[in-house]
Tab-separated table of C-alpha atoms in Angstrom:
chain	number	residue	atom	x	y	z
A	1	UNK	CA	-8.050	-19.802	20.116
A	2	UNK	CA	-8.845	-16.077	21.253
A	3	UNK	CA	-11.801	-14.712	19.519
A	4	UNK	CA	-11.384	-12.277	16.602
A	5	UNK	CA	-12.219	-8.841	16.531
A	6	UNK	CA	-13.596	-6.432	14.467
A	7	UNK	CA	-10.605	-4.616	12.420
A	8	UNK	CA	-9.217	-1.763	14.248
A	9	UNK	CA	-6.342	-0.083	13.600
A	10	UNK	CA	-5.523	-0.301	17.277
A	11	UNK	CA	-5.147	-4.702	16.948
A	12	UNK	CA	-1.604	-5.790	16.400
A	13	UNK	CA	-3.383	-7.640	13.542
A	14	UNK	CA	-5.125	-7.752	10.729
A	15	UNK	CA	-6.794	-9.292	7.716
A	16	UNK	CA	-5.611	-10.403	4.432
A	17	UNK	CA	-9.353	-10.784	2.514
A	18	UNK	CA	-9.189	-13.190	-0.104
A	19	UNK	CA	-7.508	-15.776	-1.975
A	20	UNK	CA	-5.191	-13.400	-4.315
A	21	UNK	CA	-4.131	-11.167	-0.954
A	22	UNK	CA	-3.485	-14.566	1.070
A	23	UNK	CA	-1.488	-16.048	-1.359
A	24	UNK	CA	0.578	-12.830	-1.461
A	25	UNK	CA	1.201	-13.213	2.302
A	26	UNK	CA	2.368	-16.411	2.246
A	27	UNK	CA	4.336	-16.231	-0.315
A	28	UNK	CA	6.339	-12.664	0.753
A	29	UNK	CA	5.986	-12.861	4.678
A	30	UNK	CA	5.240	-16.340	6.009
A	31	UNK	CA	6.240	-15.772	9.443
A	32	UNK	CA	3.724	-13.038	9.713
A	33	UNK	CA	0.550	-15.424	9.345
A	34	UNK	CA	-1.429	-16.161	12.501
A	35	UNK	CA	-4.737	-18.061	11.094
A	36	UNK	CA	-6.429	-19.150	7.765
A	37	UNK	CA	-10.158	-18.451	7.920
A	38	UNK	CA	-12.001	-19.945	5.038
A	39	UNK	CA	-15.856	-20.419	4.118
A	40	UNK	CA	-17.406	-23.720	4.477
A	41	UNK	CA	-18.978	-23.796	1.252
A	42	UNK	CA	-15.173	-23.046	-0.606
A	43	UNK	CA	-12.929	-25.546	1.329
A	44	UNK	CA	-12.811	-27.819	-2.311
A	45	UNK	CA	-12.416	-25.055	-4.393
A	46	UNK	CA	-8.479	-25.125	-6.099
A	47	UNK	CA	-7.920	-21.766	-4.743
A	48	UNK	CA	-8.884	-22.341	-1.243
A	49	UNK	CA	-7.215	-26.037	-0.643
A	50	UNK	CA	-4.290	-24.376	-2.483
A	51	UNK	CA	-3.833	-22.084	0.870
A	52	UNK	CA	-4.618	-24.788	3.218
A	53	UNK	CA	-1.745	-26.652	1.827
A	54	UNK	CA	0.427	-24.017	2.600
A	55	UNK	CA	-0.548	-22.945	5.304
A	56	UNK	CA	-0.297	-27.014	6.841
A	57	UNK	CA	3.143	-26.786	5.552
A	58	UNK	CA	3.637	-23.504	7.645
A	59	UNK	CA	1.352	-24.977	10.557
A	60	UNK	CA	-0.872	-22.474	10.376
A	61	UNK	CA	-4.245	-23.309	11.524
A	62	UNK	CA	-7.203	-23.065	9.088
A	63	UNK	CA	-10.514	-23.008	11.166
A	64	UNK	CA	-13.874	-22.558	9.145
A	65	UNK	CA	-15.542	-19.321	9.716
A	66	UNK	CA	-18.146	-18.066	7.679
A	67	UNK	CA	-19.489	-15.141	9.876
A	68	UNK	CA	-16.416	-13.871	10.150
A	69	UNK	CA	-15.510	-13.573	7.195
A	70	UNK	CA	-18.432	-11.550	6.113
A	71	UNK	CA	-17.458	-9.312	8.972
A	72	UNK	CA	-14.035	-8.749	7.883
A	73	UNK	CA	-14.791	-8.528	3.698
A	74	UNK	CA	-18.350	-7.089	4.392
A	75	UNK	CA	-18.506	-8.994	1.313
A	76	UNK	CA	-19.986	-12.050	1.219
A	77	UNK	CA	-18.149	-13.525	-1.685
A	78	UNK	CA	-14.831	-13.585	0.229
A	79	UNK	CA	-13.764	-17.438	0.818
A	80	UNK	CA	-10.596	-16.928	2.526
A	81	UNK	CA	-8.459	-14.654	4.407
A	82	UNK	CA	-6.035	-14.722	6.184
A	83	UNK	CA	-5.157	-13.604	9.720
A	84	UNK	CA	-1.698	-11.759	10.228
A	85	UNK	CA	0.634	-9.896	12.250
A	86	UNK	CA	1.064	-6.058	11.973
A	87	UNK	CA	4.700	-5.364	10.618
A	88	UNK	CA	7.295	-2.438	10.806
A	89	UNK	CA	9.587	-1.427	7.593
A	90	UNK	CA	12.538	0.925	6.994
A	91	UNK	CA	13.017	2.496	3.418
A	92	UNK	CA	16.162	1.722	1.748
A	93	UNK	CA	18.110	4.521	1.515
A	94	UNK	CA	19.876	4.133	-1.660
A	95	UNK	CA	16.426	3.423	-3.600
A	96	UNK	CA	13.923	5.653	-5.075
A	97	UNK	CA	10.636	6.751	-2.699
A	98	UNK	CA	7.310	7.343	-3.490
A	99	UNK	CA	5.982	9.753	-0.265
A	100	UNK	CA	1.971	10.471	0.169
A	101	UNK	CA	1.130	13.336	2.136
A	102	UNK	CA	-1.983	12.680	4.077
A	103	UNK	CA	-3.582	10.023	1.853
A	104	UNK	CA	-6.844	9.414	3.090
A	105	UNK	CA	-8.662	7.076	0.690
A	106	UNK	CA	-8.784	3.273	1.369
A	107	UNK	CA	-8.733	2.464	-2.128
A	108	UNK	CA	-6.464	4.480	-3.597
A	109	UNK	CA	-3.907	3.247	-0.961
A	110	UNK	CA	-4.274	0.083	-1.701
A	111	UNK	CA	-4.152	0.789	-5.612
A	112	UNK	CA	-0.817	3.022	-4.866
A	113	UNK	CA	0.518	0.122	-3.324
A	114	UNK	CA	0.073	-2.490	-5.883
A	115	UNK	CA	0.984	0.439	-9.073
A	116	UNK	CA	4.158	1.040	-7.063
A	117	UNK	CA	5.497	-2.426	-6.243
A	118	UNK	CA	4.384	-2.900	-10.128
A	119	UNK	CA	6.610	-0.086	-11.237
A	120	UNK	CA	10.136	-0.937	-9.364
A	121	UNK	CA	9.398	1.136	-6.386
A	122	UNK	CA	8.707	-0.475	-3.820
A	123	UNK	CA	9.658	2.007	-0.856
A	124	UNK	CA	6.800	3.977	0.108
A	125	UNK	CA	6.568	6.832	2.826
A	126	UNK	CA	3.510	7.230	4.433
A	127	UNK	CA	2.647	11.371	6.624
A	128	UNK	CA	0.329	10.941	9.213
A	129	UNK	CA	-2.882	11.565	9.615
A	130	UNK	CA	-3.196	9.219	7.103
A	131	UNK	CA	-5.748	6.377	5.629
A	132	UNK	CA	-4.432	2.876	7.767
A	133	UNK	CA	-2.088	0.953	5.294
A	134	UNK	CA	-3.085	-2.353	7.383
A	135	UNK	CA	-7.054	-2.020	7.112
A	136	UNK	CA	-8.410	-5.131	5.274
A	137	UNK	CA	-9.735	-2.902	2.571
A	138	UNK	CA	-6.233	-1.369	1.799
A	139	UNK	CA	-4.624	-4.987	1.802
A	140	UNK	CA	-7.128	-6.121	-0.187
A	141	UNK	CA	-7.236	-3.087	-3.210
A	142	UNK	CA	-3.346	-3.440	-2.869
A	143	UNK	CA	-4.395	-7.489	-3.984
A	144	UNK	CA	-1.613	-8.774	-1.633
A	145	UNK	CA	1.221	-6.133	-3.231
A	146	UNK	CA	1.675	-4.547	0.819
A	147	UNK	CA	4.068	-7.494	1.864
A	148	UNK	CA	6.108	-6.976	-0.697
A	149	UNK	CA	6.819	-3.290	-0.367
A	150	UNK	CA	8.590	-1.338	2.579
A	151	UNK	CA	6.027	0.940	4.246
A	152	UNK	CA	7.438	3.737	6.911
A	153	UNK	CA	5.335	5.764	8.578
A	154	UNK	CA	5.844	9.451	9.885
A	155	UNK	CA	4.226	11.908	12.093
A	156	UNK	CA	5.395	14.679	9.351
A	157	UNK	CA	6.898	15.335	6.316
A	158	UNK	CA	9.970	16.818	8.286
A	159	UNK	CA	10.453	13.685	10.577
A	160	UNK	CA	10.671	11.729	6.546
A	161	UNK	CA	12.980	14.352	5.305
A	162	UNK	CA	15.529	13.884	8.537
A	163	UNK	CA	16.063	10.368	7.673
A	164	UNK	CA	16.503	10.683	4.036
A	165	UNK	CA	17.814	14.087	3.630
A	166	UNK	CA	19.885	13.224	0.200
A	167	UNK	CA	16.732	12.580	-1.637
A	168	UNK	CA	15.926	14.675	-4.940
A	169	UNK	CA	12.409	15.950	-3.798
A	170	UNK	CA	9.842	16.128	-7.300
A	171	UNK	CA	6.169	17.037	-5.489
A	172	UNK	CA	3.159	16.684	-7.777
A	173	UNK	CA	1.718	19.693	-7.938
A	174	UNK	CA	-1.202	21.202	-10.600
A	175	UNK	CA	0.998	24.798	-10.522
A	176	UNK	CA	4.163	22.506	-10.783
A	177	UNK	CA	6.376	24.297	-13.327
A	178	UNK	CA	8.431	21.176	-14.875
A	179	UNK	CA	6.113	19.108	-16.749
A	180	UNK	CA	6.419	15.541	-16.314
A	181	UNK	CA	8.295	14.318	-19.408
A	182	UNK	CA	10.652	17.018	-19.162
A	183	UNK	CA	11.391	16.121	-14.986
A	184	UNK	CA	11.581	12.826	-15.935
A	185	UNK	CA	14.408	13.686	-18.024
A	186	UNK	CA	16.418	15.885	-15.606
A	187	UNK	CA	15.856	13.693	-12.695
A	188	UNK	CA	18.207	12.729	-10.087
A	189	UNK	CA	18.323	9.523	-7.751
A	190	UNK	CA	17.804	8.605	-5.535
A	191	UNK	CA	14.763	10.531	-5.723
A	192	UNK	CA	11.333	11.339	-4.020
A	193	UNK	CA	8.682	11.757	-5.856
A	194	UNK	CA	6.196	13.780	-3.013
A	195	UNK	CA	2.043	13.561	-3.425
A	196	UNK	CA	-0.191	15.074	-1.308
A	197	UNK	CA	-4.031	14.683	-0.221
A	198	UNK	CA	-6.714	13.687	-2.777
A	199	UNK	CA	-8.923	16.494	-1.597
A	200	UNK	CA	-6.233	19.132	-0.874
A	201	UNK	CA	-3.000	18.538	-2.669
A	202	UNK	CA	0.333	19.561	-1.338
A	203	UNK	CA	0.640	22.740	0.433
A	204	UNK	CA	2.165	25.317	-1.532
A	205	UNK	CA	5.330	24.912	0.282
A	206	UNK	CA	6.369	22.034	-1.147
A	207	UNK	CA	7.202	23.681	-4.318
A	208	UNK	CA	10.449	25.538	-2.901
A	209	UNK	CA	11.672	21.919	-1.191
A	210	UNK	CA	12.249	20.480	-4.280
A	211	UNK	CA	11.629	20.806	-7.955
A	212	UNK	CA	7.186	21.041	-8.159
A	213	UNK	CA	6.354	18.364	-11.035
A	214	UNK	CA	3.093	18.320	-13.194
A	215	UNK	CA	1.393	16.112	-15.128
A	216	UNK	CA	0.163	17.474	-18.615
A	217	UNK	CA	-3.945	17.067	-19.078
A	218	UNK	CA	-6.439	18.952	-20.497
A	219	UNK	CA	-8.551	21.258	-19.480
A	220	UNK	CA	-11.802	18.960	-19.711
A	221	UNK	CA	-11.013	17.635	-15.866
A	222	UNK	CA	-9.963	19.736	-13.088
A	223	UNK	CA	-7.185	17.131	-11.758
A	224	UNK	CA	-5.856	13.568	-11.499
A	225	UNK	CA	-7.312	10.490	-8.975
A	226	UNK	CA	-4.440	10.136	-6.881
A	227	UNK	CA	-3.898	6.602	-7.679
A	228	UNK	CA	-3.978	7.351	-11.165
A	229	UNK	CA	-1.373	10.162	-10.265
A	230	UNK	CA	1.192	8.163	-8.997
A	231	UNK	CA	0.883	5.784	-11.319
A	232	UNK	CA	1.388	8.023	-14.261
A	233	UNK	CA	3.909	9.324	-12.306
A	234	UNK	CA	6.275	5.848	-11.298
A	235	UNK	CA	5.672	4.367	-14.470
A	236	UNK	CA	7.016	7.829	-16.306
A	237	UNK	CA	9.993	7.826	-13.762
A	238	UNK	CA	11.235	4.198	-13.792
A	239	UNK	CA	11.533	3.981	-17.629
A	240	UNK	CA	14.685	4.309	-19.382
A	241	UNK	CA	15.762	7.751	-20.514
């Protein structure tokens, strides 16, 4: 078998790191797993034989590989992962987006990911530069929820709006002028609903492409985590009216 290499977003693979994430492969995208890599001290452990069950019944080859694996987790408590193909995805057209703008932050990707496959909405638009959706520490934070979702990614914000040009925009913004509750009440699908950088927001732009959205706070904190942004956000926009 060809020797793995370190993660790079330039390999047309990648890593699944742990038993949660792997599981969530096999079970949404079989046909994208290459190789099971598990630790020799874990191969009785329920979790662990769990995978190489399924991944027998896939014939997918499990191979022990403890450096490895602490090369990939750069953790050393990771006893599985799993090895698999880079996909493509298109966003549904008639369903709901969530679109980050410039994300840049590993973890909050991967915590966007799992909040918005957890919330109904499961089509996510990614602008470029952006963090890598397929690094092992995204899949990982997202605990598995990437190969459930549809992920597109676009050189710009303009190249998105081209393809999906019937979309209600609602960007986040702190000077938005509809709060939240009331947005959620007017709001019209399918919709977008638009975040931008953790560091930098949206541009101010965005507020004449749509209708600019905040989210109520106090004044104790200067803004939202972007994760927790989003996720304030989906969970106020997929309930019932």
């Amino acid at each position: 078998m060809p020797k793995l290499e370190t993660y790079s977003h330039q390999l047309s693979y990648s890593y699944a790191p742990g038993i949660f994430p792997s599981h969530a492969l096999l079970n949404a995208r079989p046909e994208l797993a290459r190789r099971l890599l598990v630790r020799s001290d874990a191969l009785e452990s329920e979790g662990v034989r769990a995978l190489i069950d399924k991944c027998a019944a896939l014939n997918v080859r499990t191979e022990t590989a403890d450096r490895a694996l602490e090369r990939i987790s750069r953790k050393e408590n990771c006893y599985a992962a799993l090895v698999f193909d880079k996909f493509s995805s298109a966003l549904d057209p008639q369903k709901n987006h969530v679109v980050l703008v410039n994300p840049s932050d590993m973890g909050n990707l991967g915590t966007i990911l799992r909040a918005c496959l957890g919330f109904t909405l499961p089509d996510l638009a990614i602008i470029r530069p952006a963090a890598d959706v397929f690094d092992p520490r995204v899949v990982r934070a997202s605990m598995g929820a990437l190969f459930s979702m549809r992920v597109a990614l676009y050189d710009s914000f303009e190249e998105y709006r081209a393809q999906h040009p019937g979309h209600a925009l609602y960007p986040f913004m702190l000077d938005g002028s509809l709060p939240l509750p009331q947005a959620r009440k007017t709001a019209k699908a399918p919709y977008a609903l638009v975040f931008g950088n953790e560091a930098t927001g949206l541009p101010a732009s965005f507020a004449s492409l749509g209708q600019p959205v905040r989210i109520p706070q106090s004044d104790a904190i200067d803004s939202l985590n972007l994760s927790v942004a989003v996720s304030i956000a989906a969970y106020a926009f997929t309930q019932e009216a």
